[in-house]
PDB file of C-alpha atoms in Angstrom:
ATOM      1  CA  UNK W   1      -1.193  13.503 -33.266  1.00 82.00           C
ATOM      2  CA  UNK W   2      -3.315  14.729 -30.487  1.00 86.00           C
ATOM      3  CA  UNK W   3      -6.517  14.075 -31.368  1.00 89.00           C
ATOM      4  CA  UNK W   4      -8.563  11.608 -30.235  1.00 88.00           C
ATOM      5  CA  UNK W   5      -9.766   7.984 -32.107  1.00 88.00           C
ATOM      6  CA  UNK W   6     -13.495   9.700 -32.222  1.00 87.00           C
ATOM      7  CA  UNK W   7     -12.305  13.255 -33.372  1.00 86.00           C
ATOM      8  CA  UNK W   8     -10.285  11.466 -36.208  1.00 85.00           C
ATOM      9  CA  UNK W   9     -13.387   8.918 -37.165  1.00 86.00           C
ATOM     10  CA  UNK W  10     -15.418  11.988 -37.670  1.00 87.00           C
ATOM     11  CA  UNK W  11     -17.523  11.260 -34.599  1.00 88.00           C
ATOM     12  CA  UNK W  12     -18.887  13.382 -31.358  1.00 89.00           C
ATOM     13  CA  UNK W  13     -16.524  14.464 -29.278  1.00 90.00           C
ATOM     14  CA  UNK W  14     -17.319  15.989 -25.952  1.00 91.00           C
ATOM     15  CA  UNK W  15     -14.553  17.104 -22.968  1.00 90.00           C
ATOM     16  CA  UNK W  16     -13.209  13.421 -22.921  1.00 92.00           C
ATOM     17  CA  UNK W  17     -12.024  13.942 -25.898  1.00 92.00           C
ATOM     18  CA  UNK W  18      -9.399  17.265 -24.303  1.00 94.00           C
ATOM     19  CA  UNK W  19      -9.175  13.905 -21.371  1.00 93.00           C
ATOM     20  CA  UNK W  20      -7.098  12.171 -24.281  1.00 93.00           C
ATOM     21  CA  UNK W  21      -5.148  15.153 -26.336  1.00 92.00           C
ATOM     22  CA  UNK W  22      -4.119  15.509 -22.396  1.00 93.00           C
ATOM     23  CA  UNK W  23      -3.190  11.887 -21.663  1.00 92.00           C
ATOM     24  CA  UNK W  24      -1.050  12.004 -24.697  1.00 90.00           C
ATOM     25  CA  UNK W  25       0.651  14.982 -23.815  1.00 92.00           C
ATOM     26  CA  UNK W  26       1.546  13.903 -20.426  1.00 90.00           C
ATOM     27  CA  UNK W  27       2.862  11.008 -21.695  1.00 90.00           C
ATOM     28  CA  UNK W  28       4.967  12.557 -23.812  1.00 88.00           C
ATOM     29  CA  UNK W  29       6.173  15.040 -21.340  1.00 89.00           C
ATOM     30  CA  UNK W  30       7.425  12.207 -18.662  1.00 87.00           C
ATOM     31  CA  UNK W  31       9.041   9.961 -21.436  1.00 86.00           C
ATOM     32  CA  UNK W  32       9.587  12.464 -24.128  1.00 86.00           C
ATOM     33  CA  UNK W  33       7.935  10.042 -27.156  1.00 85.00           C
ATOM     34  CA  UNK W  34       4.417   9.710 -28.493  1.00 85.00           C
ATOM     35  CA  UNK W  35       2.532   7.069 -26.979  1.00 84.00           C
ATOM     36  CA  UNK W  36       1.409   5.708 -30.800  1.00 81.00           C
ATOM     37  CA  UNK W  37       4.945   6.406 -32.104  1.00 76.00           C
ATOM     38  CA  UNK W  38       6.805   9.276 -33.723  1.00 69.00           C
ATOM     39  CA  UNK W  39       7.037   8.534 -37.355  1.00 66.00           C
ATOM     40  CA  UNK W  40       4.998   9.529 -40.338  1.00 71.00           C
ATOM     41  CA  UNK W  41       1.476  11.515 -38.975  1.00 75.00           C
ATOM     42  CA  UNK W  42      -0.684   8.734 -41.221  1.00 74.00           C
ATOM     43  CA  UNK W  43       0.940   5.898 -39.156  1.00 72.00           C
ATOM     44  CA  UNK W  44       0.301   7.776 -35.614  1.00 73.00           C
ATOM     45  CA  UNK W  45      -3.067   8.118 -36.731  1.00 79.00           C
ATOM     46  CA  UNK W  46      -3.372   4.873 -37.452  1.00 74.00           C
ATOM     47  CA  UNK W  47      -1.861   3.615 -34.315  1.00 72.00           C
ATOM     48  CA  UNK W  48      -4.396   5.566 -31.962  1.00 79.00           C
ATOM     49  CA  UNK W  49      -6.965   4.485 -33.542  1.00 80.00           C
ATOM     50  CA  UNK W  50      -6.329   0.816 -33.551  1.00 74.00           C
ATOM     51  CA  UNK W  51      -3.517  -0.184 -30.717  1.00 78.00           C
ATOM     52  CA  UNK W  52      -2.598   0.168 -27.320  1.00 79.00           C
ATOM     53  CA  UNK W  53       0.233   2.905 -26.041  1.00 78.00           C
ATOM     54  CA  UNK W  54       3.416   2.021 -26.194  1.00 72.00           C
ATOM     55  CA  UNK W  55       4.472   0.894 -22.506  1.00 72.00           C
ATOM     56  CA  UNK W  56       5.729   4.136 -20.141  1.00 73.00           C
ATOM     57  CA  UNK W  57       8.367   3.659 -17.483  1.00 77.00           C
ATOM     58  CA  UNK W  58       6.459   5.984 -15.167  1.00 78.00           C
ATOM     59  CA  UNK W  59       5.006   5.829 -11.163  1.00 79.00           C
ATOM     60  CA  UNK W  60       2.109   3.351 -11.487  1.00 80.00           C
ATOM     61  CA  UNK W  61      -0.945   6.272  -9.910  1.00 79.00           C
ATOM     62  CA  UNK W  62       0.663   8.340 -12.678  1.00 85.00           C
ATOM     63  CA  UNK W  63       0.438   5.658 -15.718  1.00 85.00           C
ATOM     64  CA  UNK W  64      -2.531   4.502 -14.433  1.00 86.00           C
ATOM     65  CA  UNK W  65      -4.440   8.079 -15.272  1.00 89.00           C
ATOM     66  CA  UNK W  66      -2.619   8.367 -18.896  1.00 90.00           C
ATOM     67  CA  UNK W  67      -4.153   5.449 -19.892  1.00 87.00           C
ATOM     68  CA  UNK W  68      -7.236   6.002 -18.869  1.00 90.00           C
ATOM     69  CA  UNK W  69      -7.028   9.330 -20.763  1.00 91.00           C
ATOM     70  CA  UNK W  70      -6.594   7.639 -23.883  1.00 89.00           C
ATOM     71  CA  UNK W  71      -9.165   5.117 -23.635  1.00 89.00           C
ATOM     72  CA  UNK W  72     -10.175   4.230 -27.356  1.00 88.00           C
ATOM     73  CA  UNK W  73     -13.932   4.386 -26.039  1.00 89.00           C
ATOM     74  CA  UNK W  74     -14.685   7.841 -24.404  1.00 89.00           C
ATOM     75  CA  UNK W  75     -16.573   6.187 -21.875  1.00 90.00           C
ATOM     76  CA  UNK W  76     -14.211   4.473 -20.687  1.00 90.00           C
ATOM     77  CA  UNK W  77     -12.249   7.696 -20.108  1.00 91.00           C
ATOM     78  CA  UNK W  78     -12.213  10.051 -16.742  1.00 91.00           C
ATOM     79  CA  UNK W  79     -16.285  10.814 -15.688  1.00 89.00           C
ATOM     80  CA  UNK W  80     -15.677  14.576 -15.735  1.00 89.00           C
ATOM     81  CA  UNK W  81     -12.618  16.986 -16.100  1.00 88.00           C
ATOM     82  CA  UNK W  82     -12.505  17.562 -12.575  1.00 88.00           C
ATOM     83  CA  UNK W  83     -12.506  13.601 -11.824  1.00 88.00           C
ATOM     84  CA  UNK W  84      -9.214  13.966 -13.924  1.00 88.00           C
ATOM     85  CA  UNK W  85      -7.536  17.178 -12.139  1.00 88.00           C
ATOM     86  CA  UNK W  86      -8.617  14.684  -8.753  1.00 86.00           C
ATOM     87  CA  UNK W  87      -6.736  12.234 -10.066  1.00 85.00           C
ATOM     88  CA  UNK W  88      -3.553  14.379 -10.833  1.00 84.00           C
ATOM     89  CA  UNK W  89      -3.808  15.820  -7.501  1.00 80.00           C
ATOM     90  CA  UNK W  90      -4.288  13.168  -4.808  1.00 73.00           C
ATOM     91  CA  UNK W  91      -2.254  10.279  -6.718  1.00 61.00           C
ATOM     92  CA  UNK W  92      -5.869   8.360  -6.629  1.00 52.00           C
ATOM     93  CA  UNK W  93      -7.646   7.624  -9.200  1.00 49.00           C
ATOM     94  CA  UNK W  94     -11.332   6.557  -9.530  1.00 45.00           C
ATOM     95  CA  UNK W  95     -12.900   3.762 -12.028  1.00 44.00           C
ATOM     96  CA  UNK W  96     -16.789   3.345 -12.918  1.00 41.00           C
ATOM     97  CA  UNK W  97     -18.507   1.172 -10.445  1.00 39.00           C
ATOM     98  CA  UNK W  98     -15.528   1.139  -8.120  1.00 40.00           C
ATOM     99  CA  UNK W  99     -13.965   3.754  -5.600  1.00 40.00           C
ATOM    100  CA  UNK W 100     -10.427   5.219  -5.954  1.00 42.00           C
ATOM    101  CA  UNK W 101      -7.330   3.464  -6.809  1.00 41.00           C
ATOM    102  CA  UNK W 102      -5.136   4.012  -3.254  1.00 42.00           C
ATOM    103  CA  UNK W 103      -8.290   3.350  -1.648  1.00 41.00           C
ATOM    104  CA  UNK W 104      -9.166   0.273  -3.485  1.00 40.00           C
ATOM    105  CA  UNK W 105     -12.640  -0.104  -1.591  1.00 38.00           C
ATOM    106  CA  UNK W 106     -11.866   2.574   0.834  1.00 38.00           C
ATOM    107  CA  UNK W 107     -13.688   5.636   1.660  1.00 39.00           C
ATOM    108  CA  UNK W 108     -10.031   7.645   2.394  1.00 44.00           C
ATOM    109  CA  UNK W 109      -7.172   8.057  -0.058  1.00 49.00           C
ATOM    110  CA  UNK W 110      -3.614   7.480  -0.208  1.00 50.00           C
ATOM    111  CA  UNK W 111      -3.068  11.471   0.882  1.00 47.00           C
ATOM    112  CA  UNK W 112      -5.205  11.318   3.814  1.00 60.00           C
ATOM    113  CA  UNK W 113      -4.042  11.686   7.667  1.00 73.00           C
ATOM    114  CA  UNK W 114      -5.223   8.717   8.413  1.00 79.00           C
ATOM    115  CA  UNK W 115      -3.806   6.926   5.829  1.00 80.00           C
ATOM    116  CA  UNK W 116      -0.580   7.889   6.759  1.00 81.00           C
ATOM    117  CA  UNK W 117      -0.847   7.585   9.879  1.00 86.00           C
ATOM    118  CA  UNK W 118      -1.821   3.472   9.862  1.00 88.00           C
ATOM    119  CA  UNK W 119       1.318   3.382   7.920  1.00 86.00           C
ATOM    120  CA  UNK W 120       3.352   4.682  10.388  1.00 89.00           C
ATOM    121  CA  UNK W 121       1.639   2.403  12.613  1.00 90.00           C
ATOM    122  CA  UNK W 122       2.490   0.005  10.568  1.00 92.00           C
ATOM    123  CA  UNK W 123       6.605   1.033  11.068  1.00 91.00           C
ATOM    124  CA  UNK W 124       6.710   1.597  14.652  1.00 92.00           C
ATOM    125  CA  UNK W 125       4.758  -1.582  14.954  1.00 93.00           C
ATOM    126  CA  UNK W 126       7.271  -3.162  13.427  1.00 93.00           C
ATOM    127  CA  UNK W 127      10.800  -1.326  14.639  1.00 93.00           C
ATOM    128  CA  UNK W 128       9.257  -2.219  18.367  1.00 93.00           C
ATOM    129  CA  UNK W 129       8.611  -5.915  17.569  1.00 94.00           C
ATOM    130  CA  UNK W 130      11.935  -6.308  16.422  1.00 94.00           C
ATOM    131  CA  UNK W 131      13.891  -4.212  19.017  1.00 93.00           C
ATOM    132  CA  UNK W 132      11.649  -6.774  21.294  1.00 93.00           C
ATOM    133  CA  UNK W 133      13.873  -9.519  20.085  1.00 93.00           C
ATOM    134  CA  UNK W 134      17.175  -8.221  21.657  1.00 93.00           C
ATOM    135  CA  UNK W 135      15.254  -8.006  24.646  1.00 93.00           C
ATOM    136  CA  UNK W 136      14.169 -11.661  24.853  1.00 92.00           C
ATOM    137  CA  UNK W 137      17.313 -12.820  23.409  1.00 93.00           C
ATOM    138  CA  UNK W 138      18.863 -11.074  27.014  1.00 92.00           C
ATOM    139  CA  UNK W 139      16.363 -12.581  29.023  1.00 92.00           C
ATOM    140  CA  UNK W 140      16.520 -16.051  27.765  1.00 90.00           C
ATOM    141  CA  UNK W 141      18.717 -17.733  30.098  1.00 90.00           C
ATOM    142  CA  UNK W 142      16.133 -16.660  32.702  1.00 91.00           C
ATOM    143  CA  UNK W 143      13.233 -18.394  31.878  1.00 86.00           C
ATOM    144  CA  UNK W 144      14.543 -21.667  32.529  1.00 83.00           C
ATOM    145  CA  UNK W 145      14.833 -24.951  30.269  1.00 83.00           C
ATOM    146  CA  UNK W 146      12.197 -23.599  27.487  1.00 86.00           C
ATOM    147  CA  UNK W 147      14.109 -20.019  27.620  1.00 89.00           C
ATOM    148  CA  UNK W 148      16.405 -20.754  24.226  1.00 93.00           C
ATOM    149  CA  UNK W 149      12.778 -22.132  22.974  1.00 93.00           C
ATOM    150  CA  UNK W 150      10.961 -19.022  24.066  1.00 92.00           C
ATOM    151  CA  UNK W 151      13.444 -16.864  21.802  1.00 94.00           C
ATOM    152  CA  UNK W 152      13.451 -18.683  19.074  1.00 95.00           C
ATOM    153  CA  UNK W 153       9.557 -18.839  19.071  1.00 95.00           C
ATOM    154  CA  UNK W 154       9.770 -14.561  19.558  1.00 94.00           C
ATOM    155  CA  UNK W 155      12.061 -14.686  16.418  1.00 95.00           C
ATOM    156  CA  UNK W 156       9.814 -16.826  14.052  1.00 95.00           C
ATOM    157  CA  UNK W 157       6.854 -14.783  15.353  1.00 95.00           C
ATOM    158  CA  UNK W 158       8.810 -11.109  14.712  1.00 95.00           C
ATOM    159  CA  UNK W 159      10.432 -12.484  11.055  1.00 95.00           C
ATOM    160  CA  UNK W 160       6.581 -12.895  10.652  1.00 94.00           C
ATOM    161  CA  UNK W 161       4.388 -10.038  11.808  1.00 94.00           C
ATOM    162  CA  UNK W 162       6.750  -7.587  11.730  1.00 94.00           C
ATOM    163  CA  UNK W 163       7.958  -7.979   7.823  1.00 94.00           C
ATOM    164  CA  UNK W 164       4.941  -8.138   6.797  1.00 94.00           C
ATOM    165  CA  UNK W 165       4.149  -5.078   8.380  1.00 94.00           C
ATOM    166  CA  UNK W 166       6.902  -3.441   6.802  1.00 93.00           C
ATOM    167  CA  UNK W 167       5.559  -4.999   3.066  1.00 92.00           C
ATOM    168  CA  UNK W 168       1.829  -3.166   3.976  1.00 91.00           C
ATOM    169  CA  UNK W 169       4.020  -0.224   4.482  1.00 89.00           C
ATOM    170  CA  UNK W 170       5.803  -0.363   1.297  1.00 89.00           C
ATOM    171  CA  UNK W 171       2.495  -1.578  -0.547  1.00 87.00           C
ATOM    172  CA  UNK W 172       0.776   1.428   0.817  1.00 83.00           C
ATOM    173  CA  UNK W 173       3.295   4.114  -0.521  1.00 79.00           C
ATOM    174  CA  UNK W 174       4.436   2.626  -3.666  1.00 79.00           C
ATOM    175  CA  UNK W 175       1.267   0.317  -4.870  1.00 80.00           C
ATOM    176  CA  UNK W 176      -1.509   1.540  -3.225  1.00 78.00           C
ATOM    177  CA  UNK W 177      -3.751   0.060  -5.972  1.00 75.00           C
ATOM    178  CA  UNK W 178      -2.638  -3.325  -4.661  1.00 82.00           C
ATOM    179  CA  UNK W 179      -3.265  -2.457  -0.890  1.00 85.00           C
ATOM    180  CA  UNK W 180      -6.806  -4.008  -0.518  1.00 84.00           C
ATOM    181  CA  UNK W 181      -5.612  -7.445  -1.511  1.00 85.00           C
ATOM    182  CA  UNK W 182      -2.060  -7.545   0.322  1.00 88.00           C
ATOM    183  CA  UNK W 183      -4.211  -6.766   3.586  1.00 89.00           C
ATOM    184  CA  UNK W 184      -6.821  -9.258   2.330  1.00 88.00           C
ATOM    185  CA  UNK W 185      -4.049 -11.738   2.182  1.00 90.00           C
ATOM    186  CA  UNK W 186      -1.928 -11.202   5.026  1.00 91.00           C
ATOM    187  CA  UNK W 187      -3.750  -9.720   7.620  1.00 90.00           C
ATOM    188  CA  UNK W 188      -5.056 -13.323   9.553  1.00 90.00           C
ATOM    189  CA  UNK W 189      -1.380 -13.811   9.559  1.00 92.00           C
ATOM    190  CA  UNK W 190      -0.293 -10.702  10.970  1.00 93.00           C
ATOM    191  CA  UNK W 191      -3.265 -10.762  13.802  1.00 92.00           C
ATOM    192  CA  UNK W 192      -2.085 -14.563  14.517  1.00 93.00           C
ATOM    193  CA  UNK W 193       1.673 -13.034  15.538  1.00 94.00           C
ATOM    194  CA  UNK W 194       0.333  -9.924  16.787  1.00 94.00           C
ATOM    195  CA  UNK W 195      -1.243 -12.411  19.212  1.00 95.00           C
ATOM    196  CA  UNK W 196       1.554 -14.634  19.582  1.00 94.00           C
ATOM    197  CA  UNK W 197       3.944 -11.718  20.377  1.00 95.00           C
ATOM    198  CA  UNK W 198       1.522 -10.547  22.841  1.00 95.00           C
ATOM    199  CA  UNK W 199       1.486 -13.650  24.787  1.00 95.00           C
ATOM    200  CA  UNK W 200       4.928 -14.646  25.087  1.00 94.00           C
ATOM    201  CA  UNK W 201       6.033 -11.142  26.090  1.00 95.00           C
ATOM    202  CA  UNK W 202       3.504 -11.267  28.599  1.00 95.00           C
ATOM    203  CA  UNK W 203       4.189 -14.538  29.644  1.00 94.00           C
ATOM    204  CA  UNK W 204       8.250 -14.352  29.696  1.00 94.00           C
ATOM    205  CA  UNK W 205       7.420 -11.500  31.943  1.00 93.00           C
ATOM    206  CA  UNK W 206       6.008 -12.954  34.668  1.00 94.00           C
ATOM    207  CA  UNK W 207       8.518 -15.547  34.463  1.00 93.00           C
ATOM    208  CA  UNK W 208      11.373 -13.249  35.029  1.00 94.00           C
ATOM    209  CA  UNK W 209       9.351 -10.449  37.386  1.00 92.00           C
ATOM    210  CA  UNK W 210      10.502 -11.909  40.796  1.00 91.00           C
ATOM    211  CA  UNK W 211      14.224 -11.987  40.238  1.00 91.00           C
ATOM    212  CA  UNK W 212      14.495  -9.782  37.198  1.00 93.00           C
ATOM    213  CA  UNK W 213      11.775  -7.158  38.238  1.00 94.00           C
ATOM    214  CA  UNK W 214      12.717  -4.433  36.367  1.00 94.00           C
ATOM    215  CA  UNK W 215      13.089  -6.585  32.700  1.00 94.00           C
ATOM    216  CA  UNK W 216      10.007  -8.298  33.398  1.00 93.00           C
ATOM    217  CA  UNK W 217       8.194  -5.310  33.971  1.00 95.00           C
ATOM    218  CA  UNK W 218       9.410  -4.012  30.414  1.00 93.00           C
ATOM    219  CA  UNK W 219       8.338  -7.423  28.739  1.00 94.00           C
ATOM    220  CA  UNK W 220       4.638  -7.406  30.499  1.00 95.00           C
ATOM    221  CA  UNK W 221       4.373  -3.813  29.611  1.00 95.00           C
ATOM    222  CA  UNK W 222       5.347  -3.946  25.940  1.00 93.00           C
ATOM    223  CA  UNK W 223       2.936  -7.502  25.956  1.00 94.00           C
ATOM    224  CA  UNK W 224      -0.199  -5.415  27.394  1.00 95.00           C
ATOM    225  CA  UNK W 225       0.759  -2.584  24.667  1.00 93.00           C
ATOM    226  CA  UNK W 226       0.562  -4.838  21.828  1.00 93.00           C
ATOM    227  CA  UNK W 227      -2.633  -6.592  22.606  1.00 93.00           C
ATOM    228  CA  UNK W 228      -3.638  -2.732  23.138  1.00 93.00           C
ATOM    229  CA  UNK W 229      -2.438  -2.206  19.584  1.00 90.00           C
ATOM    230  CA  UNK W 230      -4.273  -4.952  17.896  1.00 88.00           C
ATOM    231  CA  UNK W 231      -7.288  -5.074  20.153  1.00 91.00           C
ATOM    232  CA  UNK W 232      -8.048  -1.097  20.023  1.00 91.00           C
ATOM    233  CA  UNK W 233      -5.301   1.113  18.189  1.00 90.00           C
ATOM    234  CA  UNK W 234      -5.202  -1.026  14.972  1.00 88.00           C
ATOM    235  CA  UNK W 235      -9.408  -1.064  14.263  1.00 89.00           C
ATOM    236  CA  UNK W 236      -9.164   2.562  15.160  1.00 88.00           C
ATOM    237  CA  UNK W 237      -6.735   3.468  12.327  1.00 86.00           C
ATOM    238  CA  UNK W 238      -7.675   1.208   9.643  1.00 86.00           C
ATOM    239  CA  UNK W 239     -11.595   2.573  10.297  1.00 84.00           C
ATOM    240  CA  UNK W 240     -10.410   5.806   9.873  1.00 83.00           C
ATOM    241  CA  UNK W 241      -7.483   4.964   7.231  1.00 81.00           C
ATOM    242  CA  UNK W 242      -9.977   2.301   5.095  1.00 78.00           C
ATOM    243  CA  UNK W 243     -13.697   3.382   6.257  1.00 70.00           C
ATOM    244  CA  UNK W 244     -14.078  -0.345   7.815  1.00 55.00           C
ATOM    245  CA  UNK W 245     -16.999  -1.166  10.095  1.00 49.00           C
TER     246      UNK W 245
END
């Protein structure tokens, strides 16, 4: 039941084929059940030769190296044993002609410092953006006729940037495989609010700064230390989180 389709063809078998005797056995020890079924051996045999696993309700990184291990084609399988005990260790796993899953066209992995900390950066980012909003809901009234406007504007500008910050977040600790294209997709958008946010704290600020000195000071600052984020602090960590130029 643990042999691989090549071993059981007759065929040359080389350390991939220990990759897939281990895939199945780590399959079977996170769902307890043969990945080509439990019933007579002829029909197990038959099954790993000819079909695909039997789905596993297990963390993505995790299924995403079993099945790899029991590739039908032993090329297809893990480069080396020690690409595999990578793998196992670092929640990453690497493909031929591509770089690791959780860096998904990275040079860091999911494990790495800075990888964790651009998604913290990420969270605070996001926590301060939308602790910002109770602070320009307060201030409204002060900013004259376009104040309820100027809110409103912060809102649909916070909703924006700073959810999506919090779905890189999630993307990055739960599918890192899908991290490239989530920041591929959404990152004009969250530049645009990081922008917008910028601005109208900035701008609100200077509004309020001669009779409201003290909460205009705290919108200009936390304006200047978002266009510091995007314009310095963000390029910083994703270079060192994603290897970017």
């Amino acid at each position: 039941p643990y042999m691989a389709p090549e071993q059981l063809l007759g065929q040359p078998t080389s350390t991939r084929t220990d990759q897939f005797a281990f895939g199945v056995l780590l399959y079977e020890m996170l769902t307890g059940r043969h990945p080509f079924g439990s019933g007579a051996l002829p029909t197990t045999i038959a099954r790993t030769i000819a079909t695909d696993p039997d789905p596993a309700d297990v963390p993505p990184y995790l299924w995403d190296i079993i099945s790899r291990a029991i590739q039908k084609n032993p090329e297809e399988r893990f480069q080396s044993t020690a690409d595999l005990a990578e793998a196992l260790t670092s929640g990453t796993l690497s493909t031929p002609g591509t770089k690791p899953i959780g860096t998904i066209g990275i040079s860091g992995t999911v494990g790495t410092g800075a990888f964790r900390w651009w998604r913290i950066h990420q969270l605070i980012v996001a926590w301060v953006y939308w602790a910002m909003v109770f602070v320009a809901w307060h201030v409204h009234e002060w900013t004259g006729r376009w104040g309820i406007l100027t809110f409103f504007a912060t809102l649909v500008i916070v909703i924006v940037g700073a959810n999506t910050r919090f779905h890189l977040a999630f993307t990055a600790s739960t599918y890192p495989e899908q991290l490239a294209k989530q920041r591929a997709t959404v990152g004009r958008l969250v530049y645009a609010a990081d922008i917008g946010f910028a601005l109208l704290m900035i701008g609100s600020g200077l509004v309020i700064v001669g009779d409201h000195t003290g909460w205009g000071a705290v919108m200009v600052a936390f304006g200047l230390g978002a266009a510091l984020g995007f314009l310095i602090i963000e390029p910083t960590t994703a270079r060192a989180a994603f290897g970017e130029q």
